[in-house]
mmCIF file of C-alpha atoms in Angstrom:
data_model
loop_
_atom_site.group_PDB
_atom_site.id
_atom_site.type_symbol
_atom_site.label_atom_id
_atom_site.label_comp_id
_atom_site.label_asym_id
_atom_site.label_seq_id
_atom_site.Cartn_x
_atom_site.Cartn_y
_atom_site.Cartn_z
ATOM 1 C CA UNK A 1 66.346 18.443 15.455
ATOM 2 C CA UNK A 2 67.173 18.040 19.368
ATOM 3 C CA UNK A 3 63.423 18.191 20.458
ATOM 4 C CA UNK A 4 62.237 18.278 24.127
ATOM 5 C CA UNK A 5 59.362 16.539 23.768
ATOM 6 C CA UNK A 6 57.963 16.757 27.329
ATOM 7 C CA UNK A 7 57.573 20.540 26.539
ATOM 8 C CA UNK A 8 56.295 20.926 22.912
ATOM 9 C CA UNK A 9 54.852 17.609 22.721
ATOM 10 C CA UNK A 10 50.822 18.252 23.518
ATOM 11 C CA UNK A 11 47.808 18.740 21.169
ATOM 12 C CA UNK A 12 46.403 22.588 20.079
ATOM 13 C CA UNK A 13 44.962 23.729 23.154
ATOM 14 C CA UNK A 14 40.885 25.407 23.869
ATOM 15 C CA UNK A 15 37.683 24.585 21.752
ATOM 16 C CA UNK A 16 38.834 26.353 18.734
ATOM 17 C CA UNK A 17 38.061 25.760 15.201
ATOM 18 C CA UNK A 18 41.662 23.930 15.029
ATOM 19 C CA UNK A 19 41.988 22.058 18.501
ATOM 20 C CA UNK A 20 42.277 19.233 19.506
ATOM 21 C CA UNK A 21 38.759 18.636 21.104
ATOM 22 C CA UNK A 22 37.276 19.836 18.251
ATOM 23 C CA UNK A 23 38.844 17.306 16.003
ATOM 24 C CA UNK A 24 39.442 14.222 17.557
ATOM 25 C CA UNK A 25 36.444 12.030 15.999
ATOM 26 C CA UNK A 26 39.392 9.556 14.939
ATOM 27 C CA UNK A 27 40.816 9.291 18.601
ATOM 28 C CA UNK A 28 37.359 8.841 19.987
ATOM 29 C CA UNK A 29 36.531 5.797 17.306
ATOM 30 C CA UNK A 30 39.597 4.052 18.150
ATOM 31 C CA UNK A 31 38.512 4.142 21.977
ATOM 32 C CA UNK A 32 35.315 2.589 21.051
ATOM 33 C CA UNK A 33 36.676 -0.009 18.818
ATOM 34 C CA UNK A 34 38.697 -1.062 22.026
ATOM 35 C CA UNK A 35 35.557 -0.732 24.614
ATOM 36 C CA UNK A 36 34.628 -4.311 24.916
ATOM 37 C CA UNK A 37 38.499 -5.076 25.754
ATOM 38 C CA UNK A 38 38.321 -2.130 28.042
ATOM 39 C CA UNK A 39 35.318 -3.205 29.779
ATOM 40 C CA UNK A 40 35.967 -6.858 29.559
ATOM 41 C CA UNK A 41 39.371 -6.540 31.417
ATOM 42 C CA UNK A 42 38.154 -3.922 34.053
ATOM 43 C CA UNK A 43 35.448 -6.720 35.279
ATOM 44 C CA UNK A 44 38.484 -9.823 35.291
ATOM 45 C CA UNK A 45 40.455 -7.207 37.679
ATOM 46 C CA UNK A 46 37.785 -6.833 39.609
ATOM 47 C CA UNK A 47 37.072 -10.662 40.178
ATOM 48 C CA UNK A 48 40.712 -11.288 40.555
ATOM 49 C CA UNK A 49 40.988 -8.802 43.264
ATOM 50 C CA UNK A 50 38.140 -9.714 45.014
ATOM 51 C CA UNK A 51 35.504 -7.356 44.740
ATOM 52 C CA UNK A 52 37.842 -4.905 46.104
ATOM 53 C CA UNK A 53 36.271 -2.060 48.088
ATOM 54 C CA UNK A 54 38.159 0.486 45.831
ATOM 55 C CA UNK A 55 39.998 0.757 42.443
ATOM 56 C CA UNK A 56 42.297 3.005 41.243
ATOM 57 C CA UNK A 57 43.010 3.379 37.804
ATOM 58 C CA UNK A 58 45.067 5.701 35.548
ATOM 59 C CA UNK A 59 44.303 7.178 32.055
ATOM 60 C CA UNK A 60 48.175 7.601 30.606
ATOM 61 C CA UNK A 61 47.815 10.179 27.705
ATOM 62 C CA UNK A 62 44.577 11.509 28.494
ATOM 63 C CA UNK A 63 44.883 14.315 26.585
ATOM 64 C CA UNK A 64 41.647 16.797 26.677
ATOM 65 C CA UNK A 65 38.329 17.028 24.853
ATOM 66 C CA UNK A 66 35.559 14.547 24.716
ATOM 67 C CA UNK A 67 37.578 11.436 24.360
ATOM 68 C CA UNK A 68 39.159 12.318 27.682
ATOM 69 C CA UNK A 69 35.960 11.257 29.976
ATOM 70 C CA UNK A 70 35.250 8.299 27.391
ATOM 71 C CA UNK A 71 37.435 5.643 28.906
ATOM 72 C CA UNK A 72 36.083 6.429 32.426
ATOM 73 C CA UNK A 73 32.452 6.132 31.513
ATOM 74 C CA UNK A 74 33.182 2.455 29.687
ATOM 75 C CA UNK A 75 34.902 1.284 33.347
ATOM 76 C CA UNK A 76 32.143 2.907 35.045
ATOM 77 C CA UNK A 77 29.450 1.158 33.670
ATOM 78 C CA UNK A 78 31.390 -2.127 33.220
ATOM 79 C CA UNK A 79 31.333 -2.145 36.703
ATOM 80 C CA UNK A 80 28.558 -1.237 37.332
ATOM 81 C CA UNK A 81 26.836 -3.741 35.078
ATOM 82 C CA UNK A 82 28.784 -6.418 36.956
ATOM 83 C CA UNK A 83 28.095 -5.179 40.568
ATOM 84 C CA UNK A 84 24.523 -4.698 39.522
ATOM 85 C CA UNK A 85 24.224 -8.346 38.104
ATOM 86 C CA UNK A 86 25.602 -9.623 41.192
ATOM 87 C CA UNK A 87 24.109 -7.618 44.260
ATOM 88 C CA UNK A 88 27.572 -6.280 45.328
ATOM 89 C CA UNK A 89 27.961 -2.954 46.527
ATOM 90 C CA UNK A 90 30.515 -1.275 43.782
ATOM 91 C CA UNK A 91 33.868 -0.160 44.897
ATOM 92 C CA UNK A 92 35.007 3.553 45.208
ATOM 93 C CA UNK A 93 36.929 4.941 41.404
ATOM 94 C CA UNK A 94 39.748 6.940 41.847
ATOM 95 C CA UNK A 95 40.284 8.020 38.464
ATOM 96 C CA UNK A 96 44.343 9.581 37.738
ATOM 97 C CA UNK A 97 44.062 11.428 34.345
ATOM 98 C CA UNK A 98 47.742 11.414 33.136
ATOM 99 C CA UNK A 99 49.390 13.507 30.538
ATOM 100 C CA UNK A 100 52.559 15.670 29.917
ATOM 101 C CA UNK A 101 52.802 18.969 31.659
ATOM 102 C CA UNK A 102 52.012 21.239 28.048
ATOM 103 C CA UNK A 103 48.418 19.358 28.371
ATOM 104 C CA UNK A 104 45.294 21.564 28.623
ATOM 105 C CA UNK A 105 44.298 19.907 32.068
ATOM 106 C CA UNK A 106 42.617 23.433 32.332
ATOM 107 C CA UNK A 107 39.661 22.636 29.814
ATOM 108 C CA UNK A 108 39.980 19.129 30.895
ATOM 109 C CA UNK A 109 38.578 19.916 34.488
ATOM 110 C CA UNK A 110 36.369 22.254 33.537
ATOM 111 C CA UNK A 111 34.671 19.838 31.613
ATOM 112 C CA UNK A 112 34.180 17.457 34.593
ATOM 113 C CA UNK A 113 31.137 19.258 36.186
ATOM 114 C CA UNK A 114 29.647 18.466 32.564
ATOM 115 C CA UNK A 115 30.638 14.824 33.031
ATOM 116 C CA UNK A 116 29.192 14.554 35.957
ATOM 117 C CA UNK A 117 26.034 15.872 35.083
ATOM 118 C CA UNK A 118 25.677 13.158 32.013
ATOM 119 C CA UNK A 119 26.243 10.886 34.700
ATOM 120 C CA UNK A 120 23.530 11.807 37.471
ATOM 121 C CA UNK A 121 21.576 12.244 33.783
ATOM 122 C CA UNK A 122 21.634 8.354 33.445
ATOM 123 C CA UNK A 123 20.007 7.903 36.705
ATOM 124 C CA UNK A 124 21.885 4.699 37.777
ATOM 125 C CA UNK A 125 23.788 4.597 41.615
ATOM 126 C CA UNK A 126 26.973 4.590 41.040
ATOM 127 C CA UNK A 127 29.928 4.174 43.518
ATOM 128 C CA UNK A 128 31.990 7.813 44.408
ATOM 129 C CA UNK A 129 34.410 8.190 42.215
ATOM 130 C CA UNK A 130 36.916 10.916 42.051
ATOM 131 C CA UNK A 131 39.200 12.655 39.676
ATOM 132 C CA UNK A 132 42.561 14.099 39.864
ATOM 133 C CA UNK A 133 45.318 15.029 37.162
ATOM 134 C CA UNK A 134 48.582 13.649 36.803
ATOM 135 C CA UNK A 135 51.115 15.478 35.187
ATOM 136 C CA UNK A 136 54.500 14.036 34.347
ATOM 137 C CA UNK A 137 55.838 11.746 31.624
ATOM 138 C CA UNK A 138 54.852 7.961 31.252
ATOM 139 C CA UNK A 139 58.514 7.167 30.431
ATOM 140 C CA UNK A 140 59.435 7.857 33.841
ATOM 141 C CA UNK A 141 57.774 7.165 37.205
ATOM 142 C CA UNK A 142 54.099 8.472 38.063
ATOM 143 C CA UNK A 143 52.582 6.657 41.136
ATOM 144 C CA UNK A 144 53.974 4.806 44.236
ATOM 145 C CA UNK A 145 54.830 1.157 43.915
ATOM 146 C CA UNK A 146 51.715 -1.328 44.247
ATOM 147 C CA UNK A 147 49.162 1.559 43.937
ATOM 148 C CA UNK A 148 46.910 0.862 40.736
ATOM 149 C CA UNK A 149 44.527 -1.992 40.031
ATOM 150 C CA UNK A 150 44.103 -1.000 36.346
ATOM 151 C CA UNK A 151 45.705 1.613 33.818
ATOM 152 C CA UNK A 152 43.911 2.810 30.164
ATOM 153 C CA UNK A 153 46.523 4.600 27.364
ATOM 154 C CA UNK A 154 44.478 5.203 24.289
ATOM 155 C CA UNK A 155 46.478 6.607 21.056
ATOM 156 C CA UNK A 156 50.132 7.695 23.251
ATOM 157 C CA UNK A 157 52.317 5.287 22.827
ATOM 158 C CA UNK A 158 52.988 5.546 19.529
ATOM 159 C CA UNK A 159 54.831 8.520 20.229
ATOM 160 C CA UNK A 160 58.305 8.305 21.550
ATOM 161 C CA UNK A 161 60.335 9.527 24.773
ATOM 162 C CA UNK A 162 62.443 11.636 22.226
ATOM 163 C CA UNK A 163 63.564 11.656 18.236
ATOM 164 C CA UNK A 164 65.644 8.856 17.904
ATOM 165 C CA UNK A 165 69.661 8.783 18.336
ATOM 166 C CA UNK A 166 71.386 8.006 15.727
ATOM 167 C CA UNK A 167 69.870 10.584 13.194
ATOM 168 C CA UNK A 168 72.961 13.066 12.333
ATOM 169 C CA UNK A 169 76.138 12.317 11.160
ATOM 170 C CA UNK A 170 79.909 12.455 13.030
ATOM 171 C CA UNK A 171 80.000 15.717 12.333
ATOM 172 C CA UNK A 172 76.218 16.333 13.721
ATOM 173 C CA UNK A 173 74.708 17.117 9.918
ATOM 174 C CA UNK A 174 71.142 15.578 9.574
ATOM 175 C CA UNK A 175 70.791 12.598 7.666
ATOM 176 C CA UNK A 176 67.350 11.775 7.259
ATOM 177 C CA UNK A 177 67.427 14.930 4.561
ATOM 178 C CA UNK A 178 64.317 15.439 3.064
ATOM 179 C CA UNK A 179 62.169 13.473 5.469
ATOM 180 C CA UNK A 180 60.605 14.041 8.706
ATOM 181 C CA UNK A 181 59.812 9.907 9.573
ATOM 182 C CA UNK A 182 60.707 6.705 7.980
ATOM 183 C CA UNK A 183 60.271 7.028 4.173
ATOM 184 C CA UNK A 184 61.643 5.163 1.455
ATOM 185 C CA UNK A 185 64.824 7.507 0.932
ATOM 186 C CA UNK A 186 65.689 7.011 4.526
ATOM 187 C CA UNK A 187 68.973 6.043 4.900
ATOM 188 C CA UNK A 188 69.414 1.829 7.193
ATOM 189 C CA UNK A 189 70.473 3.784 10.307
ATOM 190 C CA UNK A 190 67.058 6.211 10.132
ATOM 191 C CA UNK A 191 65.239 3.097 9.987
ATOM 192 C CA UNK A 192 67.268 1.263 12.392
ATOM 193 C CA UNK A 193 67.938 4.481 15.160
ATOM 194 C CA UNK A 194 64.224 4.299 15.112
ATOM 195 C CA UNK A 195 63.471 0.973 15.701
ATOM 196 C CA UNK A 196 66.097 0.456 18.562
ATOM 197 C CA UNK A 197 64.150 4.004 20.670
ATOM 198 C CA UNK A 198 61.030 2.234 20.247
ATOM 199 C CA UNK A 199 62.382 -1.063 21.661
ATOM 200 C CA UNK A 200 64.021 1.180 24.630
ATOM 201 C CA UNK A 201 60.725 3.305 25.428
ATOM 202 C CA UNK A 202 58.390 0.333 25.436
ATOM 203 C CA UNK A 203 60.514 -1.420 27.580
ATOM 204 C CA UNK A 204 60.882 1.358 29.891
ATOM 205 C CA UNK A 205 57.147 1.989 29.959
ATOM 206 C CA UNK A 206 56.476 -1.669 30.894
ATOM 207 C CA UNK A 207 59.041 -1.776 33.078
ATOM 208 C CA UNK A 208 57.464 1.530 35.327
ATOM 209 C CA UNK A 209 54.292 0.474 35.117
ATOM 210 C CA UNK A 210 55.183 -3.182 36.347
ATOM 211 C CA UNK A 211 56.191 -1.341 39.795
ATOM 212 C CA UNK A 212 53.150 0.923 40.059
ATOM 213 C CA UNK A 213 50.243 -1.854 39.015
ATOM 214 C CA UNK A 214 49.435 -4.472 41.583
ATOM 215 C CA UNK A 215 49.788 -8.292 41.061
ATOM 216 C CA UNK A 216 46.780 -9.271 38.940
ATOM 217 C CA UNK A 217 46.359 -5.683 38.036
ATOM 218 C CA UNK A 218 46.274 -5.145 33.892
ATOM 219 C CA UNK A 219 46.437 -2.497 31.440
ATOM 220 C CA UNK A 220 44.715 -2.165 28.430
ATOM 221 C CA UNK A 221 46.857 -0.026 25.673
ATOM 222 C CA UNK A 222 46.004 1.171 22.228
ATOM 223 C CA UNK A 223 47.958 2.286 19.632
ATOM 224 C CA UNK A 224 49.093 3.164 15.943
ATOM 225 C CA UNK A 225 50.507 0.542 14.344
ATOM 226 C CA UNK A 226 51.695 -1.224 10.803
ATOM 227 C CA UNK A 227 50.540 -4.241 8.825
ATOM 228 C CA UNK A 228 54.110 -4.700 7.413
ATOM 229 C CA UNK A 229 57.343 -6.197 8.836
ATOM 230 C CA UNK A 230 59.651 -3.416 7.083
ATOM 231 C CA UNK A 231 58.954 0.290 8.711
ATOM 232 C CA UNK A 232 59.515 1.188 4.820
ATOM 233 C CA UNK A 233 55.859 0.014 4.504
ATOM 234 C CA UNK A 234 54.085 1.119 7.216
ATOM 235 C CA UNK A 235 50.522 2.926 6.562
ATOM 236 C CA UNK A 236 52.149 5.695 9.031
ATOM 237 C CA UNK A 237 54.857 6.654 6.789
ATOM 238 C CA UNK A 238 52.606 7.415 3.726
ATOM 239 C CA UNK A 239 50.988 9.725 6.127
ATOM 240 C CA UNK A 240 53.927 11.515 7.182
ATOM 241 C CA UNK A 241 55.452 11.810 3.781
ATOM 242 C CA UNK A 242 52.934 13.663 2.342
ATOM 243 C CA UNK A 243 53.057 15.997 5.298
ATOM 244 C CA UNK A 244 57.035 15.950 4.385
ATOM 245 C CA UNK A 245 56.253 16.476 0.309
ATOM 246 C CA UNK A 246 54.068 19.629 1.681
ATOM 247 C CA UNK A 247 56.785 21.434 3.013
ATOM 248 C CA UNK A 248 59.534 20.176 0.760
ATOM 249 C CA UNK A 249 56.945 22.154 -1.348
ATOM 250 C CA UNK A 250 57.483 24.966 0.556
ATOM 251 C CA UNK A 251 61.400 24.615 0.264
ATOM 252 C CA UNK A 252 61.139 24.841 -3.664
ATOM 253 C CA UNK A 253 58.762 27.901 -3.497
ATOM 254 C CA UNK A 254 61.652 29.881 -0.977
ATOM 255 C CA UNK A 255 58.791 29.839 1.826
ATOM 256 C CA UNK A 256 61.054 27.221 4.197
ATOM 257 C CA UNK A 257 65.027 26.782 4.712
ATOM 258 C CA UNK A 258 65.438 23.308 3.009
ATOM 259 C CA UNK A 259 67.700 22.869 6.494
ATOM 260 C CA UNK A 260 64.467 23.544 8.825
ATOM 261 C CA UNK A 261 63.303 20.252 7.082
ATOM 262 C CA UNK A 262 66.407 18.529 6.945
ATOM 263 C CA UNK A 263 66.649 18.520 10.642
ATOM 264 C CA UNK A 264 62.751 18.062 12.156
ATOM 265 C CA UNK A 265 62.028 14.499 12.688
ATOM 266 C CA UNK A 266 59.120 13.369 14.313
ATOM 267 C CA UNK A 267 59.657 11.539 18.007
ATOM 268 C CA UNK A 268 56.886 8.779 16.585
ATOM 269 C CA UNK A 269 57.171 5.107 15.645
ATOM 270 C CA UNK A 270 54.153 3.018 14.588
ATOM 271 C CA UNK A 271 55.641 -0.785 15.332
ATOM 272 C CA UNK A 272 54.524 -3.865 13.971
ATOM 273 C CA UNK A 273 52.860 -6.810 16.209
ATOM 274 C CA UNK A 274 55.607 -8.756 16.297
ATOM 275 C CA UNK A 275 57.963 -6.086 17.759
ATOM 276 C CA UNK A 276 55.155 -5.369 20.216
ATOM 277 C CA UNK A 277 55.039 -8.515 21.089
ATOM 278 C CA UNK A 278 58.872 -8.843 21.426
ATOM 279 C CA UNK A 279 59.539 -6.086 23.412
ATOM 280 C CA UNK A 280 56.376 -7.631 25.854
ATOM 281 C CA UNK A 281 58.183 -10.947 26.347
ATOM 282 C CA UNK A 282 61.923 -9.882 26.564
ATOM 283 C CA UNK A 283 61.007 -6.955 29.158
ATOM 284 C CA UNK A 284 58.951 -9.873 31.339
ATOM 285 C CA UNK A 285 56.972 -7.906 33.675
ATOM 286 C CA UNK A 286 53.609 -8.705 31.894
ATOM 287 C CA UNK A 287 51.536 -11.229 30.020
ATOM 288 C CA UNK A 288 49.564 -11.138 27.384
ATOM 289 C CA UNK A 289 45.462 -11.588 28.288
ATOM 290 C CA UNK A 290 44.132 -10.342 24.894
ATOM 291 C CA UNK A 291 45.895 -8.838 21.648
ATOM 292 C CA UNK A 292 43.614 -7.535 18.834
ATOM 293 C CA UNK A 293 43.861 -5.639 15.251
ATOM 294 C CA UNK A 294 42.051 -3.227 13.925
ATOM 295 C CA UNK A 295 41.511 -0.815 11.001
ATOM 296 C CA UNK A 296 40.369 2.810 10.493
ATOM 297 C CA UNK A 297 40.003 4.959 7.420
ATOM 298 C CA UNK A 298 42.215 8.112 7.278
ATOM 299 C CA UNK A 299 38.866 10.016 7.219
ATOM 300 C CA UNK A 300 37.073 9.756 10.721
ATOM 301 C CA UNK A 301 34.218 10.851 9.170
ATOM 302 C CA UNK A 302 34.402 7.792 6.329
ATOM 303 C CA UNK A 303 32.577 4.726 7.794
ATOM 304 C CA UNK A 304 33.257 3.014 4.735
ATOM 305 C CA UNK A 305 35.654 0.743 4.765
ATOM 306 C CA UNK A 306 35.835 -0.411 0.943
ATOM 307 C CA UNK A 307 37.882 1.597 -1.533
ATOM 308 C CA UNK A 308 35.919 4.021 -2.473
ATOM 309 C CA UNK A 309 36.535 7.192 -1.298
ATOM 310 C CA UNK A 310 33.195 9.697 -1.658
ATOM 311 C CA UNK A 311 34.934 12.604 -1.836
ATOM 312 C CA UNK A 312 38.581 12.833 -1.644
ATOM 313 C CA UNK A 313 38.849 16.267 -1.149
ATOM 314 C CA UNK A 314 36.279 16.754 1.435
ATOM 315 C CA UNK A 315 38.225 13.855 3.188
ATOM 316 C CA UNK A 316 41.948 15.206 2.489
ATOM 317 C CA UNK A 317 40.317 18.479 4.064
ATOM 318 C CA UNK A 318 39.033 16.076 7.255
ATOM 319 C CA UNK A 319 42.320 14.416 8.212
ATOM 320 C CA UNK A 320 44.540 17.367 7.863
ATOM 321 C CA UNK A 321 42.279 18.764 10.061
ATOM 322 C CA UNK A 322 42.987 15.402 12.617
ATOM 323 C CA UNK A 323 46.732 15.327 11.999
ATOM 324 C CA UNK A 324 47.347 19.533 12.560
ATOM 325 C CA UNK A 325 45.153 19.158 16.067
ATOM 326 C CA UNK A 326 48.298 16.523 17.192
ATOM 327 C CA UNK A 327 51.443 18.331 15.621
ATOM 328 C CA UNK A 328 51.189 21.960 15.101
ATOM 329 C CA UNK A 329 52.454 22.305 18.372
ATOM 330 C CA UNK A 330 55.656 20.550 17.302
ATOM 331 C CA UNK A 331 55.773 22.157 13.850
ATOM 332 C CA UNK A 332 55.216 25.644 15.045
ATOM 333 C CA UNK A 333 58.565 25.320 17.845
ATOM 334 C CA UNK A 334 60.237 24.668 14.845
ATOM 335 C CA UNK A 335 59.151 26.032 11.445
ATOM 336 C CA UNK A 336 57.088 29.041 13.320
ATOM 337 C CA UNK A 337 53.378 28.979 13.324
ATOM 338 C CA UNK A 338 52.992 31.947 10.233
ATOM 339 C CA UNK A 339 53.136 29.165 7.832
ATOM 340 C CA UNK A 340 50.456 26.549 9.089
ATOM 341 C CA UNK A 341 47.346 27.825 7.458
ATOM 342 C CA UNK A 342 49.042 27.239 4.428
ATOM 343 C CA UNK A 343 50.958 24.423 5.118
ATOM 344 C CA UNK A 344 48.078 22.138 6.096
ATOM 345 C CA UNK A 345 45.799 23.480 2.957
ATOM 346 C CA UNK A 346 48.860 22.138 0.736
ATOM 347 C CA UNK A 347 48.411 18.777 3.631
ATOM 348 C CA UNK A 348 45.287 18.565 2.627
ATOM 349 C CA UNK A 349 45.326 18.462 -1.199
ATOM 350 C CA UNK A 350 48.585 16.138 -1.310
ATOM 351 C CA UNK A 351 46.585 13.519 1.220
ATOM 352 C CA UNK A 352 43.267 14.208 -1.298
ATOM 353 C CA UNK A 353 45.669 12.964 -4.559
ATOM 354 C CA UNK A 354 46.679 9.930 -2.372
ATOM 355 C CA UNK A 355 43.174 9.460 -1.409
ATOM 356 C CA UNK A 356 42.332 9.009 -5.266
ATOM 357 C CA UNK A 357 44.534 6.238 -5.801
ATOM 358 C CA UNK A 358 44.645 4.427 -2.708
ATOM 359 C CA UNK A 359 42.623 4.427 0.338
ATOM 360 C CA UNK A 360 45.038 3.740 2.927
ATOM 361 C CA UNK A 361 43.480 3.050 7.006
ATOM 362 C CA UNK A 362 45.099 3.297 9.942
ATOM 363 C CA UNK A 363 46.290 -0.013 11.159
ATOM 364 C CA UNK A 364 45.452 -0.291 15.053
ATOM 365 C CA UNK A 365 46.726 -2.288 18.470
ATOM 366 C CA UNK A 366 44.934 -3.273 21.483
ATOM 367 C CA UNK A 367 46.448 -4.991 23.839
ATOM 368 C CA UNK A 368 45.611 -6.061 27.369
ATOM 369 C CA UNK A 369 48.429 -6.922 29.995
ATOM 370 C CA UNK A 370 48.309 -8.860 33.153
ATOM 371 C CA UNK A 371 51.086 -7.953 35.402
ATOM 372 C CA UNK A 372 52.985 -11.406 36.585
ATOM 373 C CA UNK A 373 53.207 -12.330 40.143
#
């Protein structure tokens, strides 16, 4: 499938029973597992700069929802804390929420007057700070060279500039029949076409954001990743295959065109640490200040993190719920949206069966950058 993911890639729109802001309990977790990196690395920029008058700083993927104003109140009151402890006046925030044009920036600033209500609410003095959107892809340029002292991305990067090359035959016939990501059936080139966009998007993105960030500015990134070398065995492909078994379903009951399946592949890649790390060192730009792992359940609303799984099905239910709030918008430009009630009830029973037997997690990244001088 020839996807243009700047236009279909964004999550289900409004406060519905579906969207995105209503299910995104998993995105918001994985910000605060990554606060105290976050907050830790906000506060060294500051020092290293100075005590600047003013920072800028840029949320890339912002999306919209709760989780959207999350990473600006953890910089806000990092700063705070530390301007606080040491009698400084705190700088001026200019806050850049970034995210593809198909974004619902339209809920996003209406929540703002909200946000800024919460914060009068906590009665501290805060600096001004301002917000502004950004639209525009983070695999090409967003700001003017030298302009940011600090950027955020929080559950993006794991999805790619575009599906992969390399993914239909000479004669342009899918390949990766069957499948819609990585999976065990995937032919060496899947695997390989993937691996190679991944290496060219990071690089790119590291490479932009070098020229926009300021010497001894940083950037703190989070994303999906794998706890195994081989993308055969990543926890992210177990996900996505059961999505791919429920409408391969579909196929054998005459509901989908076995071709509709053959050719939709996702434009996602969840990388191990060493080919983050790889990518970090042979693009240059930046240096590692902190890299950290981290694990959650499938389930947002599981805090357990043994095996045992309380109820499967009320959790299969719960991350179907997660997973259609990210990708209906892709599956409906290409299946049609008639089938997705059903599709995602047949999601949710195939990921309650897996749920029985195994309880995979999400594995997690959080890395913090230091642009070289």
């Amino acid at each position: 499938m020839k996807v243009e993911v700047d236009q279909i890639l964004h999550m289900i729109e409004g406060l519905g029973e579906t969207s995105y802001a209503t299910n995104s309990t998993l995105q918001a977790k994985a910000i605060h597992k990554a606060k105290s990196v976050v907050q830790e690395t906000i506060c060294e920029v500051y020092y290293t700069l100075r005590h600047t008058e003013s920072l800028a700083i840029a949320d890339l993927g912002c999306s919209s929802g709760p989780t959207t104003f999350m990473a600006i109140s953890e910089i806000m009151d990092a700063i705070y804390k530390v301007c606080n402890k040491l009698s400084y006046q705190p700088p001026e925030l200019m806050f850049f929420l970034n995210d593809l044009p198909g974004n619902d920036f339209n809920t996003v600033f209406r929540s703002l007057t909200k946000y800024k209500k919460k914060v009068e609410e906590k009665g501290r003095k805060y600096a001004s700070y301002y917000v502004v959107g950004a639209p525009g892809s983070f695999y090409g340029r967003l700001f003017p060279k030298d302009s940011l002292h600090f950027m955020h991305s929080s559950y993006s990067l794991h999805f790619l500039s575009q599906v992969p090359r390399g993914l239909e035959d000479d004669f342009g016939a899918p390949i990766n029949k069957g499948n819609i990501y990585i999976d065990d059936t995937s032919p060496s080139i899947v695997i390989k076409s993937y691996v190679e966009q991944f290496e060219r998007d990071f690089s790119t993105f590291l490479k932009l954001r070098s020229k926009e960030i300021v010497c001894g500015g940083q950037i703190v990134i989070t994303f999906l990743g794998r706890s195994n070398l081989s993308p055969l065995r990543g926890e992210m492909s177990y996900l996505w295959g059961l999505l791919a078994k429920a409408l391969n379903s579909f196929v054998s009951d005459g509901v989908v065109e076995k071709e509709k399946v053959d050719t939709f592949d996702l434009p996602f890649y969840a990388p191990a640490m060493e080919e983050v790390k790889k990518v970090v060192q042979n693009e240059g730009s930046f240096e590692f200040y902190q890299a950290q792992a981290f694990e959650l359940n499938w389930d947002p609303f599981d805090d357990r993190m043994d095996d045992f799984v309380a109820d499967n099905f009320l959790s299969g239910k719960n991350v179907a719920k997660t997973i259609r709030a990210v990708v209906e918008p892709m599956l409906t430009n290409h299946f049609g949206g008639e089938i997705m009630d059903a599709l995602f009830s047949k999601y949710a029973m195939n990921v309650a069966q897996h749920l029985k037997k195994q309880k995979t997690k999400y594995v997690n990244f959080t890395l913090a950058l230091k642009r070289k001088e």
